[in-house]
GROMACS .gro file of C-alpha atoms in nm:
model
  278
    1MET     CA    1   3.477  -7.634   6.544
    2ILE     CA    2   3.403  -7.462   6.874
    3SER     CA    3   3.046  -7.401   6.991
    4MET     CA    4   2.924  -7.091   7.173
    5ARG     CA    5   2.821  -7.323   7.458
    6GLN     CA    6   3.185  -7.421   7.493
    7ILE     CA    7   3.290  -7.054   7.484
    8THR     CA    8   3.033  -6.973   7.754
    9ASP     CA    9   3.187  -7.245   7.970
   10ASP     CA   10   3.534  -7.107   7.899
   11VAL     CA   11   3.453  -6.751   8.001
   12ASN     CA   12   3.265  -6.867   8.311
   13ASP     CA   13   3.583  -7.046   8.419
   14LEU     CA   14   3.787  -6.726   8.400
   15PRO     CA   15   3.850  -6.537   8.725
   16SER     CA   16   3.644  -6.223   8.773
   17LEU     CA   17   3.813  -5.886   8.743
   18PRO     CA   18   3.883  -5.728   9.084
   19ALA     CA   19   3.598  -5.507   9.209
   20VAL     CA   20   3.815  -5.194   9.199
   21VAL     CA   21   3.900  -5.264   8.834
   22MET     CA   22   3.532  -5.294   8.748
   23GLU     CA   23   3.474  -4.964   8.929
   24LEU     CA   24   3.754  -4.801   8.727
   25LEU     CA   25   3.606  -4.946   8.409
   26ASN     CA   26   3.255  -4.830   8.486
   27SER     CA   27   3.367  -4.482   8.591
   28VAL     CA   28   3.538  -4.381   8.267
   29ASP     CA   29   3.264  -4.136   8.171
   30ARG     CA   30   3.163  -4.006   8.515
   31ASP     CA   31   3.281  -3.679   8.662
   32ASP     CA   32   3.173  -3.751   9.020
   33VAL     CA   33   3.427  -4.027   9.086
   34ASP     CA   34   3.727  -3.984   9.315
   35ILE     CA   35   3.983  -4.149   9.088
   36HIS     CA   36   4.261  -4.109   9.345
   37ALA     CA   37   4.050  -4.293   9.604
   38LEU     CA   38   3.994  -4.575   9.354
   39ALA     CA   39   4.365  -4.587   9.281
   40GLN     CA   40   4.430  -4.610   9.653
   41GLN     CA   41   4.202  -4.915   9.662
   42VAL     CA   42   4.419  -5.080   9.397
   43THR     CA   43   4.706  -5.084   9.647
   44HIS     CA   44   4.508  -5.331   9.863
   45ASP     CA   45   4.546  -5.590   9.584
   46LEU     CA   46   4.916  -5.670   9.611
   47ALA     CA   47   4.936  -5.882   9.295
   48LEU     CA   48   4.758  -5.617   9.086
   49THR     CA   49   4.973  -5.340   9.235
   50ALA     CA   50   5.293  -5.530   9.160
   51LYS     CA   51   5.192  -5.597   8.800
   52THR     CA   52   5.072  -5.238   8.750
   53LEU     CA   53   5.403  -5.097   8.875
   54ARG     CA   54   5.599  -5.346   8.664
   55ILE     CA   55   5.416  -5.230   8.350
   56ALA     CA   56   5.452  -4.864   8.455
   57ASN     CA   57   5.828  -4.914   8.480
   58SER     CA   58   5.855  -5.098   8.147
   59ALA     CA   59   6.017  -4.946   7.841
   60TYR     CA   60   5.672  -4.864   7.702
   61TYR     CA   61   5.610  -4.612   7.978
   62THR     CA   62   5.963  -4.481   8.022
   63THR     CA   63   6.001  -4.207   8.284
   64LEU     CA   64   6.307  -4.048   8.437
   65VAL     CA   65   6.219  -4.187   8.779
   66LYS     CA   66   6.136  -4.537   8.896
   67VAL     CA   67   5.766  -4.562   8.978
   68THR     CA   68   5.717  -4.714   9.324
   69THR     CA   69   5.353  -4.636   9.410
   70ILE     CA   70   5.020  -4.608   9.228
   71GLN     CA   71   4.988  -4.243   9.333
   72GLN     CA   72   5.335  -4.169   9.196
   73ALA     CA   73   5.238  -4.337   8.870
   74ILE     CA   74   4.936  -4.105   8.846
   75SER     CA   75   5.155  -3.799   8.907
   76LEU     CA   76   5.410  -3.900   8.644
   77LEU     CA   77   5.189  -4.059   8.378
   78GLY     CA   78   4.840  -3.917   8.434
   79MET     CA   79   4.522  -4.094   8.543
   80THR     CA   80   4.414  -4.193   8.192
   81THR     CA   81   4.740  -4.378   8.135
   82VAL     CA   82   4.737  -4.535   8.482
   83ARG     CA   83   4.379  -4.654   8.431
   84GLN     CA   84   4.497  -4.814   8.106
   85ILE     CA   85   4.789  -4.982   8.285
   86ILE     CA   86   4.568  -5.113   8.566
   87LEU     CA   87   4.317  -5.254   8.316
   88THR     CA   88   4.596  -5.416   8.114
   89ALA     CA   89   4.752  -5.563   8.430
   90ALA     CA   90   4.417  -5.698   8.551
   91VAL     CA   91   4.317  -5.850   8.217
   92THR     CA   92   4.657  -6.008   8.146
   93GLY     CA   93   4.647  -6.158   8.494
   94CYS     CA   94   4.347  -6.368   8.385
   95PHE     CA   95   4.529  -6.532   8.093
   96PRO     CA   96   4.847  -6.741   8.066
   97ASP     CA   97   5.130  -6.612   7.846
   98ASN     CA   98   5.312  -6.786   7.562
   99ASN     CA   99   5.108  -7.105   7.543
  100CYS     CA  100   5.011  -7.078   7.175
  101PRO     CA  101   5.274  -7.128   6.901
  102GLY     CA  102   5.284  -6.830   6.667
  103PHE     CA  103   5.085  -6.597   6.895
  104SER     CA  104   5.264  -6.294   7.043
  105HIS     CA  105   5.115  -6.137   7.354
  106LYS     CA  106   5.349  -5.842   7.300
  107ASP     CA  107   5.208  -5.784   6.950
  108PHE     CA  108   4.856  -5.827   7.085
  109TRP     CA  109   4.893  -5.550   7.343
  110GLN     CA  110   5.080  -5.319   7.105
  111HIS     CA  111   4.793  -5.345   6.856
  112ALA     CA  112   4.538  -5.299   7.137
  113ASN     CA  113   4.713  -4.982   7.250
  114ALA     CA  114   4.733  -4.859   6.890
  115VAL     CA  115   4.359  -4.900   6.841
  116ALA     CA  116   4.296  -4.730   7.176
  117ILE     CA  117   4.513  -4.431   7.079
  118ILE     CA  118   4.348  -4.392   6.738
  119ALA     CA  119   4.001  -4.432   6.891
  120ARG     CA  120   4.082  -4.151   7.133
  121ILE     CA  121   4.195  -3.927   6.845
  122LEU     CA  122   3.875  -3.998   6.651
  123ALA     CA  123   3.658  -3.949   6.961
  124ARG     CA  124   3.811  -3.609   7.029
  125ARG     CA  125   3.729  -3.497   6.675
  126LEU     CA  126   3.372  -3.623   6.712
  127ASN     CA  127   3.309  -3.479   7.061
  128PHE     CA  128   3.265  -3.835   7.188
  129SER     CA  129   3.400  -3.953   7.524
  130GLN     CA  130   3.773  -4.003   7.474
  131ASP     CA  131   3.809  -4.223   7.783
  132ILE     CA  132   3.533  -4.461   7.677
  133ALA     CA  133   3.672  -4.481   7.323
  134PHE     CA  134   4.022  -4.546   7.456
  135THR     CA  135   3.901  -4.818   7.695
  136ALA     CA  136   3.694  -4.993   7.427
  137GLY     CA  137   3.991  -4.979   7.190
  138LEU     CA  138   4.217  -5.133   7.452
  139LEU     CA  139   3.973  -5.422   7.510
  140HIS     CA  140   3.834  -5.472   7.159
  141ASP     CA  141   4.022  -5.796   7.081
  142ILE     CA  142   3.990  -5.953   7.426
  143GLY     CA  143   3.808  -6.253   7.277
  144THR     CA  144   4.135  -6.353   7.111
  145LEU     CA  145   4.290  -6.406   7.454
  146VAL     CA  146   4.009  -6.646   7.549
  147LEU     CA  147   4.066  -6.854   7.236
  148VAL     CA  148   4.444  -6.855   7.282
  149ALA     CA  149   4.416  -6.947   7.651
  150TYR     CA  150   4.162  -7.228   7.622
  151HIS     CA  151   4.228  -7.359   7.270
  152PRO     CA  152   4.599  -7.293   7.199
  153GLU     CA  153   4.647  -7.578   6.951
  154ARG     CA  154   4.337  -7.486   6.754
  155TYR     CA  155   4.435  -7.122   6.756
  156ALA     CA  156   4.781  -7.213   6.627
  157ALA     CA  157   4.594  -7.370   6.334
  158VAL     CA  158   4.404  -7.041   6.287
  159ILE     CA  159   4.734  -6.850   6.266
  160ALA     CA  160   4.873  -7.102   6.017
  161TRP     CA  161   4.559  -7.083   5.801
  162GLN     CA  162   4.564  -6.703   5.808
  163ASN     CA  163   4.929  -6.691   5.702
  164GLU     CA  164   4.879  -6.950   5.428
  165HIS     CA  165   4.573  -6.781   5.279
  166GLN     CA  166   4.669  -6.417   5.355
  167SER     CA  167   4.326  -6.378   5.514
  168THR     CA  168   4.197  -6.154   5.787
  169GLN     CA  169   4.189  -6.282   6.144
  170PRO     CA  170   3.807  -6.321   6.158
  171GLU     CA  171   3.805  -6.507   5.825
  172ALA     CA  172   4.065  -6.755   5.950
  173GLU     CA  173   3.889  -6.800   6.283
  174LYS     CA  174   3.553  -6.872   6.121
  175GLU     CA  175   3.713  -7.115   5.877
  176VAL     CA  176   3.901  -7.312   6.143
  177LEU     CA  177   3.688  -7.262   6.456
  178GLY     CA  178   3.343  -7.173   6.325
  179LEU     CA  179   3.329  -6.843   6.518
  180ASP     CA  180   3.546  -6.534   6.557
  181HIS     CA  181   3.711  -6.345   6.841
  182ALA     CA  182   3.452  -6.066   6.834
  183ALA     CA  183   3.172  -6.308   6.927
  184VAL     CA  184   3.391  -6.459   7.198
  185GLY     CA  185   3.480  -6.113   7.327
  186HIS     CA  186   3.112  -6.023   7.347
  187ALA     CA  187   3.048  -6.336   7.556
  188LEU     CA  188   3.332  -6.244   7.792
  189ALA     CA  189   3.213  -5.883   7.816
  190GLU     CA  190   2.870  -6.012   7.920
  191CYS     CA  191   3.022  -6.245   8.178
  192TRP     CA  192   3.233  -5.961   8.321
  193ASN     CA  193   2.935  -5.720   8.321
  194PHE     CA  194   3.091  -5.456   8.097
  195SER     CA  195   2.872  -5.161   7.998
  196ASP     CA  196   2.646  -5.213   7.695
  197ALA     CA  197   2.845  -4.959   7.491
  198ILE     CA  198   3.179  -5.134   7.547
  199LYS     CA  199   3.024  -5.479   7.513
  200ASN     CA  200   2.869  -5.385   7.177
  201ALA     CA  201   3.193  -5.226   7.058
  202ILE     CA  202   3.386  -5.546   7.138
  203GLY     CA  203   3.128  -5.770   6.976
  204GLY     CA  204   3.063  -5.547   6.676
  205HIS     CA  205   3.397  -5.396   6.583
  206HIS     CA  206   3.416  -5.607   6.265
  207GLN     CA  207   3.048  -5.560   6.172
  208PRO     CA  208   2.959  -5.213   6.305
  209ASP     CA  209   2.666  -5.167   6.065
  210ARG     CA  210   2.452  -5.423   6.251
  211PRO     CA  211   2.149  -5.245   6.401
  212GLY     CA  212   2.162  -5.142   6.765
  213LEU     CA  213   2.538  -5.155   6.822
  214GLY     CA  214   2.582  -4.782   6.878
  215PHE     CA  215   2.840  -4.530   6.759
  216LEU     CA  216   3.125  -4.660   6.975
  217ALA     CA  217   3.140  -4.978   6.767
  218THR     CA  218   3.182  -4.760   6.456
  219ILE     CA  219   3.471  -4.566   6.613
  220ILE     CA  220   3.649  -4.886   6.718
  221HIS     CA  221   3.591  -5.044   6.377
  222VAL     CA  222   3.753  -4.752   6.195
  223ALA     CA  223   4.033  -4.720   6.453
  224ASN     CA  224   4.107  -5.091   6.412
  225GLY     CA  225   4.131  -5.054   6.034
  226ILE     CA  226   4.367  -4.757   6.062
  227ALA     CA  227   4.581  -4.941   6.319
  228HIS     CA  228   4.618  -5.236   6.082
  229VAL     CA  229   4.728  -4.999   5.806
  230LEU     CA  230   4.992  -4.842   6.031
  231ASN     CA  231   5.097  -5.188   6.157
  232VAL     CA  232   5.269  -5.101   6.484
  233THR     CA  233   5.354  -5.460   6.576
  234ALA     CA  234   5.678  -5.645   6.514
  235THR     CA  235   5.495  -5.905   6.304
  236PRO     CA  236   5.410  -5.795   5.947
  237ASP     CA  237   5.037  -5.752   5.886
  238HIS     CA  238   4.945  -5.892   5.545
  239SER     CA  239   4.567  -5.871   5.583
  240THR     CA  240   4.417  -5.534   5.668
  241PRO     CA  241   4.044  -5.567   5.744
  242GLU     CA  242   3.818  -5.367   5.515
  243ILE     CA  243   3.659  -5.058   5.669
  244SER     CA  244   3.282  -5.034   5.622
  245ALA     CA  245   3.188  -4.751   5.386
  246LEU     CA  246   2.888  -4.663   5.603
  247SER     CA  247   3.108  -4.642   5.914
  248TRP     CA  248   3.365  -4.433   5.734
  249GLU     CA  249   3.104  -4.189   5.608
  250SER     CA  250   2.941  -4.159   5.951
  251LEU     CA  251   3.269  -4.029   6.095
  252GLY     CA  252   3.267  -3.744   5.842
  253LEU     CA  253   3.639  -3.761   5.772
  254ASP     CA  254   3.752  -3.595   5.451
  255GLN     CA  255   4.102  -3.645   5.314
  256ASN     CA  256   4.239  -3.353   5.512
  257GLY     CA  257   4.086  -3.487   5.834
  258LEU     CA  258   4.219  -3.835   5.768
  259ASP     CA  259   4.566  -3.697   5.701
  260GLN     CA  260   4.555  -3.516   6.036
  261VAL     CA  261   4.449  -3.833   6.217
  262LEU     CA  262   4.722  -4.033   6.047
  263GLU     CA  263   4.982  -3.768   6.129
  264GLU     CA  264   4.888  -3.757   6.495
  265ALA     CA  265   4.875  -4.136   6.514
  266ALA     CA  266   5.213  -4.162   6.341
  267ARG     CA  267   5.366  -3.931   6.603
  268GLU     CA  268   5.229  -4.152   6.880
  269PHE     CA  269   5.364  -4.465   6.716
  270SER     CA  270   5.700  -4.308   6.646
  271LYS     CA  271   5.727  -4.244   7.019
  272LEU     CA  272   5.618  -4.601   7.088
  273ARG     CA  273   5.887  -4.740   6.859
  274GLN     CA  274   6.149  -4.535   7.040
  275GLN     CA  275   6.035  -4.672   7.375
  276VAL     CA  276   5.971  -5.035   7.289
  277ASP     CA  277   6.238  -5.279   7.171
  278LEU     CA  278   6.063  -5.419   6.862
   0.00000   0.00000   0.00000
């Protein structure tokens, strides 16, 4: 079993996100921010710039031209997408790759992007901030990366238990570790000084009905359930988490609305499958 004291020590050992990344993260719902000036600041961090451009030039973000600068990336892909790439580049830079048997970082980020896309679709229908919903969706499972990075052997046991018992990820984590990735993600979000809304969405996306979490947690919870149903990763998903009835009702989706969300999401994922070698 892993204690929360141990998790607190783990997250305190992680490097902080660059200041410009925190500024990008905290500016997602502000209209008075010069995004291009922030993007220019990214270029002063050579490692982050290199990783951002590498992701921008990957198959996932295929363009007809090779992206060579942050400003060019914004022109070709749009600021929302570039913010997503910068966040992904910064977060992945804090964690080692491929150190846990059975865990796929590629699958992890594909699912994260799927939840982000669906959260944005839901937010648009609900007149909620699309950028905040997208960002929270992208980061909702970040606690998993902490567990994989600091406890790879134990997390390999979680994956084995989940596969053997056809359980959900949180069920397997609690059985093997005594806590789940949502609690770990909440601890990391506190350490990295994320906004309360995003912090609560990360910590509450599997239990959104807990008092005080806010509506963003509900959006991410439902988006996560839909993403598991669509299963955009290369690894088969045998254990779709149950969507809370209260959360579902609070979104006000009837069958026609759900069909529209699924259709739009399916178009996005069809494009993803064409761009990514699964």
